[in-house]
Short mmCIF file of C-alpha atoms and ligand atoms in Angstrom, two decimals:
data_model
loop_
_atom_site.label_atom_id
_atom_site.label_comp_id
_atom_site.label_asym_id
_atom_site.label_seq_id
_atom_site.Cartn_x
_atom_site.Cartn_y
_atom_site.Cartn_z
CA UNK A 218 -20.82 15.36 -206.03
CA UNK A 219 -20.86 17.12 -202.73
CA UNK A 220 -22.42 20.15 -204.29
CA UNK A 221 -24.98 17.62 -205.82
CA UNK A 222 -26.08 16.06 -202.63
CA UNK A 223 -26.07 19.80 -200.90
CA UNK A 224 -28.20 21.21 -203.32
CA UNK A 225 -29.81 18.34 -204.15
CA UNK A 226 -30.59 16.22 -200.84
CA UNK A 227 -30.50 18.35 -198.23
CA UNK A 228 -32.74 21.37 -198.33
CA UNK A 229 -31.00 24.98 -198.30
CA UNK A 230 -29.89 25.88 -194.86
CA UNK A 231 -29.05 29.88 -193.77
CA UNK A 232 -27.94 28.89 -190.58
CA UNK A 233 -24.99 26.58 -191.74
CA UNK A 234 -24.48 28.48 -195.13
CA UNK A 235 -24.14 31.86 -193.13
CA UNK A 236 -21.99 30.06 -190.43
CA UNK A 237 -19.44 28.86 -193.12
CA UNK A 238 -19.57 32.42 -195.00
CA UNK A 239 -18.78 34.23 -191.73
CA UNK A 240 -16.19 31.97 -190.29
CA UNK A 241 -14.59 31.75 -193.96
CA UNK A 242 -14.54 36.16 -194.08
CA UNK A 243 -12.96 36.08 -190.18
CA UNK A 244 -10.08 34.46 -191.92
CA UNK A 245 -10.51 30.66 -189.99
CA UNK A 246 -9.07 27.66 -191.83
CA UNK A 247 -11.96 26.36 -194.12
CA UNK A 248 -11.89 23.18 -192.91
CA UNK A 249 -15.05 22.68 -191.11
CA UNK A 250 -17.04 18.98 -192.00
CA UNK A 251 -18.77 19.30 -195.51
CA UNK A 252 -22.72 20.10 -195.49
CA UNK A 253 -23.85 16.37 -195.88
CA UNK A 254 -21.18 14.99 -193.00
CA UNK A 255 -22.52 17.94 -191.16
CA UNK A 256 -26.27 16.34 -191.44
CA UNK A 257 -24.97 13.03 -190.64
CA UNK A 258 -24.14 14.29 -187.22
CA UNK A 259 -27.19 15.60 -186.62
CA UNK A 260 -29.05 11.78 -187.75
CA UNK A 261 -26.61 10.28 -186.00
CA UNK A 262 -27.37 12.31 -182.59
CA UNK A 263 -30.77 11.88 -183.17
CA UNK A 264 -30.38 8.17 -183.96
CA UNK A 265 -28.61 7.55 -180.33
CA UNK A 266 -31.38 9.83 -178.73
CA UNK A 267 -28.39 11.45 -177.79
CA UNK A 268 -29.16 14.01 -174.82
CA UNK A 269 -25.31 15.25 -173.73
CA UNK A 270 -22.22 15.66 -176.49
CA UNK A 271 -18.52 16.62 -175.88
CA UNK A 272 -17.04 18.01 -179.13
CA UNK A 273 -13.44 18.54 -179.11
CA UNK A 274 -12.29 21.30 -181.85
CA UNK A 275 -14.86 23.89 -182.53
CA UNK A 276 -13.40 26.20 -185.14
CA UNK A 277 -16.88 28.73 -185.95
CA UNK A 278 -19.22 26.14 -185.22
CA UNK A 279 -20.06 24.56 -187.65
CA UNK A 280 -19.99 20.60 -186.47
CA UNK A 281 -21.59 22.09 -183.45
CA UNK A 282 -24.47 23.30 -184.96
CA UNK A 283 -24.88 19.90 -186.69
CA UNK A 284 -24.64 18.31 -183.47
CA UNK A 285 -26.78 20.95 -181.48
CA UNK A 286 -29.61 20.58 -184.03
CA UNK A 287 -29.93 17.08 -183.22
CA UNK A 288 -30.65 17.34 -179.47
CA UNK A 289 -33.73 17.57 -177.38
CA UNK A 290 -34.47 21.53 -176.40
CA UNK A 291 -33.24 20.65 -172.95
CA UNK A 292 -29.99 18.68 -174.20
CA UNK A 293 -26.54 20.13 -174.20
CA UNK A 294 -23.31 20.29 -176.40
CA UNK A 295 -19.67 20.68 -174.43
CA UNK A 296 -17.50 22.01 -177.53
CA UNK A 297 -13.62 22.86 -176.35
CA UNK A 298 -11.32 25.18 -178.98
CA UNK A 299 -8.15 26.22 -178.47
CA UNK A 300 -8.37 29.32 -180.07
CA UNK A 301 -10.43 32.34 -178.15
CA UNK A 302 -10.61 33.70 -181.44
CA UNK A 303 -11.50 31.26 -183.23
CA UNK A 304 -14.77 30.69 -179.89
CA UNK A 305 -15.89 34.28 -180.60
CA UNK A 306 -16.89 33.24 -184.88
CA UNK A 307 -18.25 29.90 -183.19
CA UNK A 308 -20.18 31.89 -180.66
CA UNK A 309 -22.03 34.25 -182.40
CA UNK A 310 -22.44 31.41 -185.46
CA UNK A 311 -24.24 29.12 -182.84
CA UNK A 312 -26.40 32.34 -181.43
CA UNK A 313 -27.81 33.02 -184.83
CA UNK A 314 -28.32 29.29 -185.84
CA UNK A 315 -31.00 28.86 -182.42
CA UNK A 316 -29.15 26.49 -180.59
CA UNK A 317 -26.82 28.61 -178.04
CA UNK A 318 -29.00 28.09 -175.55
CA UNK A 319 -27.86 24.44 -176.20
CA UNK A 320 -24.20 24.81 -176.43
CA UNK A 321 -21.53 25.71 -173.90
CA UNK A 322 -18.23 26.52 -175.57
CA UNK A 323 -14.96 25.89 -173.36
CA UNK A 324 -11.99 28.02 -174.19
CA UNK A 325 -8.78 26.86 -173.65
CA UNK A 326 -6.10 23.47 -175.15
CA UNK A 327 -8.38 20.99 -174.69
CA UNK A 328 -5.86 18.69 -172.31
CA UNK A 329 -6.68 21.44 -170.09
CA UNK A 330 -10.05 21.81 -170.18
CA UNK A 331 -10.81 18.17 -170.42
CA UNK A 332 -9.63 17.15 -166.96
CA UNK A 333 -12.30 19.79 -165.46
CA UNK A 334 -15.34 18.33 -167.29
CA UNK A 335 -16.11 15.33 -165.35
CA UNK A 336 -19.19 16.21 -163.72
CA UNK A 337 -20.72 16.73 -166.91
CA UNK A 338 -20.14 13.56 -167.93
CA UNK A 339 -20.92 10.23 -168.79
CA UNK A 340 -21.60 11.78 -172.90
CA UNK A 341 -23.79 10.51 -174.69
CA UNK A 342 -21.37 11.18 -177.98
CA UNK A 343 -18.24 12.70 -178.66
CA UNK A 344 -16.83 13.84 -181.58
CA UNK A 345 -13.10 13.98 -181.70
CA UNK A 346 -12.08 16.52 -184.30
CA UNK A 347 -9.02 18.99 -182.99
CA UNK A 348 -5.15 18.98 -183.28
CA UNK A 349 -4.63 15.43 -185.00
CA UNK A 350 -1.22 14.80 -182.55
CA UNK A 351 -3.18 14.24 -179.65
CA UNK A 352 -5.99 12.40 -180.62
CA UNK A 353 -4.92 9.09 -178.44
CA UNK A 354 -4.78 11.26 -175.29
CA UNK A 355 -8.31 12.59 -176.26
CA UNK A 356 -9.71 9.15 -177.01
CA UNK A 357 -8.47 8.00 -173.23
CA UNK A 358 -10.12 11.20 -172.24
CA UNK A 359 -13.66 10.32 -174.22
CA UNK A 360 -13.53 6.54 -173.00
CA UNK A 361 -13.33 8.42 -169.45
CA UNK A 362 -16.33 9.88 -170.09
CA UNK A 363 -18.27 7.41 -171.94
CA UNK A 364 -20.92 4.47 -170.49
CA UNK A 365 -22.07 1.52 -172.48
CA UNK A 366 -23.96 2.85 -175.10
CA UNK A 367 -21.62 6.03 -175.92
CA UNK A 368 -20.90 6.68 -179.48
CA UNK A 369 -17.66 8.37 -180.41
CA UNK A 370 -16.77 9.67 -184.00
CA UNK A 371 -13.03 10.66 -184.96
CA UNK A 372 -12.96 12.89 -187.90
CA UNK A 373 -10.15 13.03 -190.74
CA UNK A 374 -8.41 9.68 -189.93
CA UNK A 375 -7.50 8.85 -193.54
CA UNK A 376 -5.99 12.27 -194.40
CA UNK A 377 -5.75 11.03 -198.12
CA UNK A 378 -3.93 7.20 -197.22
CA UNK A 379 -1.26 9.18 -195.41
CA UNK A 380 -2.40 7.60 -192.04
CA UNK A 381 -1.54 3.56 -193.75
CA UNK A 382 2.19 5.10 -194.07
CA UNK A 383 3.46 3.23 -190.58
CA UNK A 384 6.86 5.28 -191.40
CA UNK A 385 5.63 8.57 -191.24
CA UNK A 386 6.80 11.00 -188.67
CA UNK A 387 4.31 13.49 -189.07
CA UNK A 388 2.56 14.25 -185.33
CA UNK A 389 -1.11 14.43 -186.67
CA UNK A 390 -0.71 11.06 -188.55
CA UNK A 391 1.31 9.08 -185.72
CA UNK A 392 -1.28 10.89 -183.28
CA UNK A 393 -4.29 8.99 -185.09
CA UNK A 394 -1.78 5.70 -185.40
CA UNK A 395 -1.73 5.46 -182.26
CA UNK A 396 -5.45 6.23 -181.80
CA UNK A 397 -6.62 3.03 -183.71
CA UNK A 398 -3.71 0.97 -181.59
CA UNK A 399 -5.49 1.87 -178.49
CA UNK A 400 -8.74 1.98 -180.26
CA UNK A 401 -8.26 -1.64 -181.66
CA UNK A 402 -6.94 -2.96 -178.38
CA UNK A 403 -9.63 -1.78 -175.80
CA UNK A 404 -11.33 -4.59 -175.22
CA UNK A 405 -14.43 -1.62 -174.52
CA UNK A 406 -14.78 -0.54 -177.72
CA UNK A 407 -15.88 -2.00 -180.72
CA UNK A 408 -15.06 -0.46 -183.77
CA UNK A 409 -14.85 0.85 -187.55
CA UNK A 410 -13.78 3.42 -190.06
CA UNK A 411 -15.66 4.61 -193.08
CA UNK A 412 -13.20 6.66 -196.11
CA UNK A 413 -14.86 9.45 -197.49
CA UNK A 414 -14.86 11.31 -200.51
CA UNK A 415 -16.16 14.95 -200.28
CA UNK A 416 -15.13 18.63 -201.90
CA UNK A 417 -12.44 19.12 -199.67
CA UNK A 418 -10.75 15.38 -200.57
CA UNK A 419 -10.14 12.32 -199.67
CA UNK A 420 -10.35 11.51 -195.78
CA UNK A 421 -12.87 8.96 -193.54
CA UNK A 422 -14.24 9.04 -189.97
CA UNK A 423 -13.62 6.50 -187.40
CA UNK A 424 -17.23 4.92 -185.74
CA UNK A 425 -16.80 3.30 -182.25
CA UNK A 426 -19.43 2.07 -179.56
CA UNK A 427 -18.55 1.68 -175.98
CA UNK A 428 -19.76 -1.49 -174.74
CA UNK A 429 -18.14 -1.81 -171.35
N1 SAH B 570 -15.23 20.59 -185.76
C1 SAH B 570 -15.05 21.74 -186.65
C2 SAH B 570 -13.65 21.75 -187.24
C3 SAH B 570 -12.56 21.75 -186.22
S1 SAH B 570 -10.99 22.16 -186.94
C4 SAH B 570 -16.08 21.65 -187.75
O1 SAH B 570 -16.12 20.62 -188.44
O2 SAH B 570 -16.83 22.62 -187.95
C5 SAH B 570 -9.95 21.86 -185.55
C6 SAH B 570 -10.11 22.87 -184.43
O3 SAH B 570 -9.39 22.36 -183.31
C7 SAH B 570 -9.54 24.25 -184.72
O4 SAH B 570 -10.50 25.24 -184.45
C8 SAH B 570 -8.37 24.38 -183.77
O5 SAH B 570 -8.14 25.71 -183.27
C9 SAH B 570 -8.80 23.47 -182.65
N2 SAH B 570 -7.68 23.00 -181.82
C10 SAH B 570 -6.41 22.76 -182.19
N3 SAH B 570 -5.68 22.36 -181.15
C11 SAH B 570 -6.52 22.34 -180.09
C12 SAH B 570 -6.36 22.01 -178.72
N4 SAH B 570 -5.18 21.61 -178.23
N5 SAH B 570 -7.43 22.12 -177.91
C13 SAH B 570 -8.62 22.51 -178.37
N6 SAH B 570 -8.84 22.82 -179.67
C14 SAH B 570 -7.79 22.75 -180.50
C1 DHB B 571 -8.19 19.51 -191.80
C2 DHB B 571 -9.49 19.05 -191.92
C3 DHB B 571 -10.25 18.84 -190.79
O1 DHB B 571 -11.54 18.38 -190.85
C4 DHB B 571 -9.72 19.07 -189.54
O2 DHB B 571 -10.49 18.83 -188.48
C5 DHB B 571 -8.42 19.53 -189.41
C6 DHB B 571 -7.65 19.75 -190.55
C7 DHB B 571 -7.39 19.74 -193.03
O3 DHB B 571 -7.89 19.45 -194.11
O4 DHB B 571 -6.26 20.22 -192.89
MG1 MG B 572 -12.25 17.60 -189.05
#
């Protein structure tokens, strides 16, 4: 069904197929968001006239892209990866897609680089999508960058049911637990999830809006 919509929905794209087929031969993990989660990015930063966007986890670029494309010409992505390697596919993925005048990639664990970005914020959106374990410290970090009227998306916060298991020890799922606890109890945030089915499986995105 994926392929469907891909071929069948959204029209063919060299920027994002080459992006995928050059991060896939530098050996990165192939598991960048899916073509039409890609695109709803981009409609969603478009749909929040979205002018400034943190993205945490960059792998080659891919999400970024999707959420470059969707920005004014003078708007501007933050995107913070771990792995230098990993920033050099991204980089050159980003170049070649027309948006890297758009997109400033920040090197380095992201609990690091975070506490350094605060005069680029308030963000318009941020998309939470890196190591799974600390995604409660980076949702503090996101509401400490948000105003009212910031959108933040958490990708892969179903990982197949295995975040509903409340015994579960591993870090990635008791990292998103604890996510939706603070998510749920911020009295800031109003929020949902969405479960997805797509080629690489079953997962779902979490969908909040800061109100205060
Ligand atoms: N958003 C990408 C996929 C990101 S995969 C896309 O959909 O195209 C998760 C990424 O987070 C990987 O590139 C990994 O290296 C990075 N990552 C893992 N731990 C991190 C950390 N502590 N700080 C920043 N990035 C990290
Ligand atoms: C996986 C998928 C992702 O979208 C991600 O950000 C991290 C890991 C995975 O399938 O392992
Ligand atoms: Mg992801």
């Amino acid at each position: 069904m994926d392929d469907y919509l891909t071929t069948n929905l959204l029209e063919y794209d060299e920027a994002l197929e080459g992006a995928a087929r050059v991060s896939v031969e530098a050996g990165l993990p192939d598991i960048a968001v899916s073509a039409p989660q890609g695109r709803f990015l981009t409609l969603l930063v478009r749909m929040v006239r979205a002018r400034s966007v943190l993205e945490i986890g960059t792998l080659g670029g891919y999400s970024a892209i999707c959420l470059a494309r969707g920005l004014p010409h003078d708007g501007s992505l933050i995107t913070l990866e771990a792995e230098p390697r990993f920033a050099d596919v991204a980089r050159g993925n980003i170049d070649r897609a027309g948006v890297g005048d758009r997109v400033d990639i920040r090197v380095g664990p992201a609990l690091d680089t975070l506490p350094i970005l605060g005069d680029d914020a308030p963000f318009d959106l941020v998309f939470l999508d890196a190591d799974k374990a600390n995604n409660a410290a980076y949702f503090r970090w996101a509401l400490e960058f948000a105003r009212p009227g910031t959108v933040l998306v958490v990708d892969n916060v179903v990982r197949g049911g295995t975040i509903a298991d409340p015994a579960s020890d591993d870090p990635g799922v008791r990292g998103t637990q604890h996510m939706f606890e603070l998510m749920a109890a911020d009295p800031r945030v109003d929020a949902t999830a969405l479960q997805t089915v797509a080629g690489k499986g079953y997962d779902g995105f979490a969908l909040a809006l800061v109100t205060g």
